Short mmCIF file of C-alpha atoms in Angstrom, two decimals:
data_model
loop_
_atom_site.label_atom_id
_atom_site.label_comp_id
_atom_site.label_asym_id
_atom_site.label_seq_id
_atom_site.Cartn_x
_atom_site.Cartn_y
_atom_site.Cartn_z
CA UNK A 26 0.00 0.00 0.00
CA UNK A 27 0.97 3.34 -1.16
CA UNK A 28 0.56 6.91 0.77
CA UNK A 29 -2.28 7.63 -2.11
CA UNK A 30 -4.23 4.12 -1.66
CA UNK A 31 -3.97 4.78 2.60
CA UNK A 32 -5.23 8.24 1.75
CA UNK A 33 -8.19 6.65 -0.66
CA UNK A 34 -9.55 4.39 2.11
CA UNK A 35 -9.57 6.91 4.94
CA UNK A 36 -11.90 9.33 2.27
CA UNK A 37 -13.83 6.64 1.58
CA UNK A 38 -14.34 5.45 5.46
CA UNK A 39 -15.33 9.35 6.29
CA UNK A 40 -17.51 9.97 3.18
CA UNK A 41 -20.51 10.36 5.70
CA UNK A 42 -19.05 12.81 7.44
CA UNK A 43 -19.93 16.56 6.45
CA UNK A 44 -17.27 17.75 3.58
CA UNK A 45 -15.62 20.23 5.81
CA UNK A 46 -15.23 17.84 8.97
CA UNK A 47 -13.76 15.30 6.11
CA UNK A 48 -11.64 17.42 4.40
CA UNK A 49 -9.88 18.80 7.72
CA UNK A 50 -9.09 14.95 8.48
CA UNK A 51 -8.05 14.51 5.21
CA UNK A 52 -5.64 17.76 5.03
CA UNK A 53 -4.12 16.48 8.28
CA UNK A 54 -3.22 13.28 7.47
CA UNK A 55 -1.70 14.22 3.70
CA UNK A 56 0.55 17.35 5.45
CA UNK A 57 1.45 14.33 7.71
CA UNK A 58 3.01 12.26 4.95
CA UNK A 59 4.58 15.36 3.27
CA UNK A 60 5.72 16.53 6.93
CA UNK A 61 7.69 12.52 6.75
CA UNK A 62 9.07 13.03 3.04
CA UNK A 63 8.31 10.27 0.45
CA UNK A 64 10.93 8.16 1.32
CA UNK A 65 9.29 7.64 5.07
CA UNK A 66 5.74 6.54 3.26
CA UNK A 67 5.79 3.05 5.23
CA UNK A 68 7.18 3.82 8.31
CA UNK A 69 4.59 6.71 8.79
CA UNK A 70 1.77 3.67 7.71
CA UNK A 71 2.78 1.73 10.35
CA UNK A 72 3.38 4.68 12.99
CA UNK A 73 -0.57 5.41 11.98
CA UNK A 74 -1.97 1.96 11.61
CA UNK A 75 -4.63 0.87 9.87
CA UNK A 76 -6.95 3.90 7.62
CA UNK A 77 -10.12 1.84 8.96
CA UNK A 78 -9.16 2.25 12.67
CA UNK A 79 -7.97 5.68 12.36
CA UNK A 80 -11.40 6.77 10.25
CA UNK A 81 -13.35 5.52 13.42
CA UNK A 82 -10.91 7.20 15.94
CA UNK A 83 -11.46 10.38 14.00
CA UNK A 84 -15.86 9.96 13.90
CA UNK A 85 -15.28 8.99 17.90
CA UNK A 86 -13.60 12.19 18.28
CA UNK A 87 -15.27 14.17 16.08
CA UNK A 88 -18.94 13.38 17.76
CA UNK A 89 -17.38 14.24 20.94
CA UNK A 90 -16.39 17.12 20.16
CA UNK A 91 -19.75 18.26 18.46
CA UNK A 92 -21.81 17.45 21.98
CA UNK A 93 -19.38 19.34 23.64
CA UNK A 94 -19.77 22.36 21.36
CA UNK A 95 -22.48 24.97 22.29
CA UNK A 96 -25.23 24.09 20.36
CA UNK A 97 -25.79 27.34 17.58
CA UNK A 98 -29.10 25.67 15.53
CA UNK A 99 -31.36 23.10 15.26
CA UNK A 100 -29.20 21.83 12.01
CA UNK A 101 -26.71 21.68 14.04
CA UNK A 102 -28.06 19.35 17.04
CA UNK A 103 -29.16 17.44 14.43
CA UNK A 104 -26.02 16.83 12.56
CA UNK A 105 -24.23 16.21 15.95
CA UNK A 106 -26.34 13.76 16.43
CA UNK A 107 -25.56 12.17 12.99
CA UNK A 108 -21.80 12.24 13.51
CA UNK A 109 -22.93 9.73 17.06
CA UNK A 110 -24.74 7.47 15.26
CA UNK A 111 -21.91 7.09 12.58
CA UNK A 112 -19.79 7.30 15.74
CA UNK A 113 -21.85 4.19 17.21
CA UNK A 114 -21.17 2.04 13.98
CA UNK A 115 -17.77 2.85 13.92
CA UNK A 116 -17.40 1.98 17.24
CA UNK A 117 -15.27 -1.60 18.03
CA UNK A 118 -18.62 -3.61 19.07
CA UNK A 119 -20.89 -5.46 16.70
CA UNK A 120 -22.74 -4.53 13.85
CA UNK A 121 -25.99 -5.42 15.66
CA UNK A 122 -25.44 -3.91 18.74
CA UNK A 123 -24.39 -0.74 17.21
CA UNK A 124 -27.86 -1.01 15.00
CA UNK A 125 -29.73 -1.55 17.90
CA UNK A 126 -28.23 1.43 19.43
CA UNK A 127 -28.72 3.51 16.78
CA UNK A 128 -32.34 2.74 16.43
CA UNK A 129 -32.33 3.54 20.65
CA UNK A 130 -31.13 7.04 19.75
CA UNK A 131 -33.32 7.86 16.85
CA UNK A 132 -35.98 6.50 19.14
CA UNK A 133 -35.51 9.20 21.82
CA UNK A 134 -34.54 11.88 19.34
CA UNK A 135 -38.17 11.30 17.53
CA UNK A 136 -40.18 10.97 21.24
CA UNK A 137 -38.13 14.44 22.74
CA UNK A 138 -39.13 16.01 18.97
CA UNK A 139 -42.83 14.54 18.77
CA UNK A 140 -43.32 16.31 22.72
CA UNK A 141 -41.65 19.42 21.81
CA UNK A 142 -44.02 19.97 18.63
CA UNK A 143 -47.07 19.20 20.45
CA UNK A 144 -46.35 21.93 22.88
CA UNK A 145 -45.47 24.12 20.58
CA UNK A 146 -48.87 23.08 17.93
CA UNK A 147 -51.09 23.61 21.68
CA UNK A 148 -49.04 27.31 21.91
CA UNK A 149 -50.23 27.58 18.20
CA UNK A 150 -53.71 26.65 18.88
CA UNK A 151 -54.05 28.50 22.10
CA UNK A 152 -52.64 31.57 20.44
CA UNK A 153 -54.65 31.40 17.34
CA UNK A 154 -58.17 30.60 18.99
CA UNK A 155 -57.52 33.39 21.73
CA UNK A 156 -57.15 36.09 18.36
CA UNK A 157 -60.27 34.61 17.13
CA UNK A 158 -62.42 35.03 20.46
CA UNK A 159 -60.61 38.93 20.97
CA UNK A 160 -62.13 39.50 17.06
CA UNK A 161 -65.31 37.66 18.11
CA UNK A 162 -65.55 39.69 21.66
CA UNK A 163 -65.07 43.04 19.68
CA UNK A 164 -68.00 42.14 17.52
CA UNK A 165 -70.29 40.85 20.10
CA UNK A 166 -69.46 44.84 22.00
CA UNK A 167 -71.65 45.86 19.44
CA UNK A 168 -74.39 43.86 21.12
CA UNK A 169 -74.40 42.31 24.48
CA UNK A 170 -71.49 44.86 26.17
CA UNK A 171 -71.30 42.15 28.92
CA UNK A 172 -70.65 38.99 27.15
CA UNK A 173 -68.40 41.05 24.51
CA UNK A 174 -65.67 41.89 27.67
CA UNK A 175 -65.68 38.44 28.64
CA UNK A 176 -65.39 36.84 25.27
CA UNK A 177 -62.99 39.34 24.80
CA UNK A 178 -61.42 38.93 28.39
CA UNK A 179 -61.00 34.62 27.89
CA UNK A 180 -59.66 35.30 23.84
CA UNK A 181 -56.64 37.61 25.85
CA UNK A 182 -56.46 35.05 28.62
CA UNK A 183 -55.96 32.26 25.73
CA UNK A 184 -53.49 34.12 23.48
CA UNK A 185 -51.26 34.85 26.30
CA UNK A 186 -51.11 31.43 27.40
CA UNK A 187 -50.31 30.46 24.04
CA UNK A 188 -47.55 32.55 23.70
CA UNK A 189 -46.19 31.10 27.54
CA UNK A 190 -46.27 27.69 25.99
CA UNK A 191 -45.00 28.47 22.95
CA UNK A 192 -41.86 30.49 24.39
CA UNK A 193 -41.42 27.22 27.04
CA UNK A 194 -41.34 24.72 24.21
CA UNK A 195 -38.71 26.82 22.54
CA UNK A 196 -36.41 26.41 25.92
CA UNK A 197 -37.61 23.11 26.61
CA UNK A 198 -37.05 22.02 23.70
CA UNK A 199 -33.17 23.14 24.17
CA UNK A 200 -33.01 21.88 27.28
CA UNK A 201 -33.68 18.08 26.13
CA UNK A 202 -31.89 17.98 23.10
CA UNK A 203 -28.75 19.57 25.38
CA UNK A 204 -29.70 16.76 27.69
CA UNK A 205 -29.80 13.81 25.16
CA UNK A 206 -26.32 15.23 24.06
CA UNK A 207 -24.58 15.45 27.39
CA UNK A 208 -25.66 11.31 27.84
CA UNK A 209 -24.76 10.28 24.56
CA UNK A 210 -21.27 12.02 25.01
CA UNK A 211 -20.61 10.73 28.42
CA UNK A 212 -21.75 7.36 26.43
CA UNK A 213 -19.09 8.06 23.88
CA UNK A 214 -15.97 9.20 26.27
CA UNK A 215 -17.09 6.13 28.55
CA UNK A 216 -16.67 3.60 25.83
CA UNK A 217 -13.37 5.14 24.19
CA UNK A 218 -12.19 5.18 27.55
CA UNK A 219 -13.04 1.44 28.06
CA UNK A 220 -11.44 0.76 24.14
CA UNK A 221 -8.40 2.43 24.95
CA UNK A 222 -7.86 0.16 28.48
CA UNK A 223 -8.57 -2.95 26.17
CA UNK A 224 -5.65 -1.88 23.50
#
């Protein structure tokens, strides 16, 4: 094996990654072989060790390092948790236990994003219907004064209530996906920690 075929197979064991995450690993590891010179091509191979291994040392790392960043966007907590579940399969354990585990994280990831939305579609309704009774409340002014402040009255009482919920469900919706990250890195550092005492 050559410096370009060792190079080949570590692109093509990070080609799930996102481009810029790949190309950094990529950049690294090719200044690393022109650091050595051409004539120190195999003894830099067998410094690094096998492209597989090193691909799934760099995911490992790399979805650590995304839980631990602050998160900036929901893209972003999402692709975090991408680079974990490519982390789990290219973790040293097998193939069906790191499906299984998978399917346990998209599992909680859907549940935490199915309550989140239904706050937030309550917020909506609550909101919505409270602007509809205020309208309604003004018209009804016109006729029974009484029943128009109440109507009017309950519409406020719902649209601000809507609004709570729906500013809540923004935070708590942070606050679980920030959660679900923490355990799934502690996950992560617990097993590399466990891989490393094994090698």
């Amino acid at each position: 094996m050559n410096k370009q075929e060792y190079l080949r197979i570590l692109n093509k064991e990070l080609r799930r990654l996102p481009r810029t995450d790949r190309e950094q690993a990529l950049r690294y590891y090719e200044e690393y072989f022109e650091d050595a010179g051409p004539e120190n091509e195999q003894a830099v191979m067998e410094e690094l060790g096998n492209p597989i291994d090193i691909a799934s040392q760099i995911i490992r790392d790399l979805a650590i390092k995304k839980m631990e960043e602050p998160e900036k966007s929901v893209k972003h907590g999402f692709s975090a948790i991408w680079i974990v579940i490519l982390a789990v399969f290219a973790a040293p354990i097998g193939l069906p236990l790191a499906f299984a585990f998978a399917l346990v994280i998209l599992c909680v990831v859907l549940v935490v994003f199915i309550f989140v939305a239904c706050f937030v579609f309550t917020g909506i309704c609550l909101g919505a219907g409270g602007l509809l009774s205020f309208a309604a409340g003004g018209y009804l002014l016109f006729h029974t004064f009484a029943d128009g402040l109440a109507v009017i009255g309950s519409g406020l009482l719902a649209a601000g209530v809507g609004i709570f919920i729906l500013y809540g469900s923004y935070y708590l919706g942070r606050l679980l996906f920030a959660g679900i990250a923490r355990l799934f890195r502690r996950m992560l550092t617990r097993g590399k920690k466990k891989h490393e005492k094994v090698q």
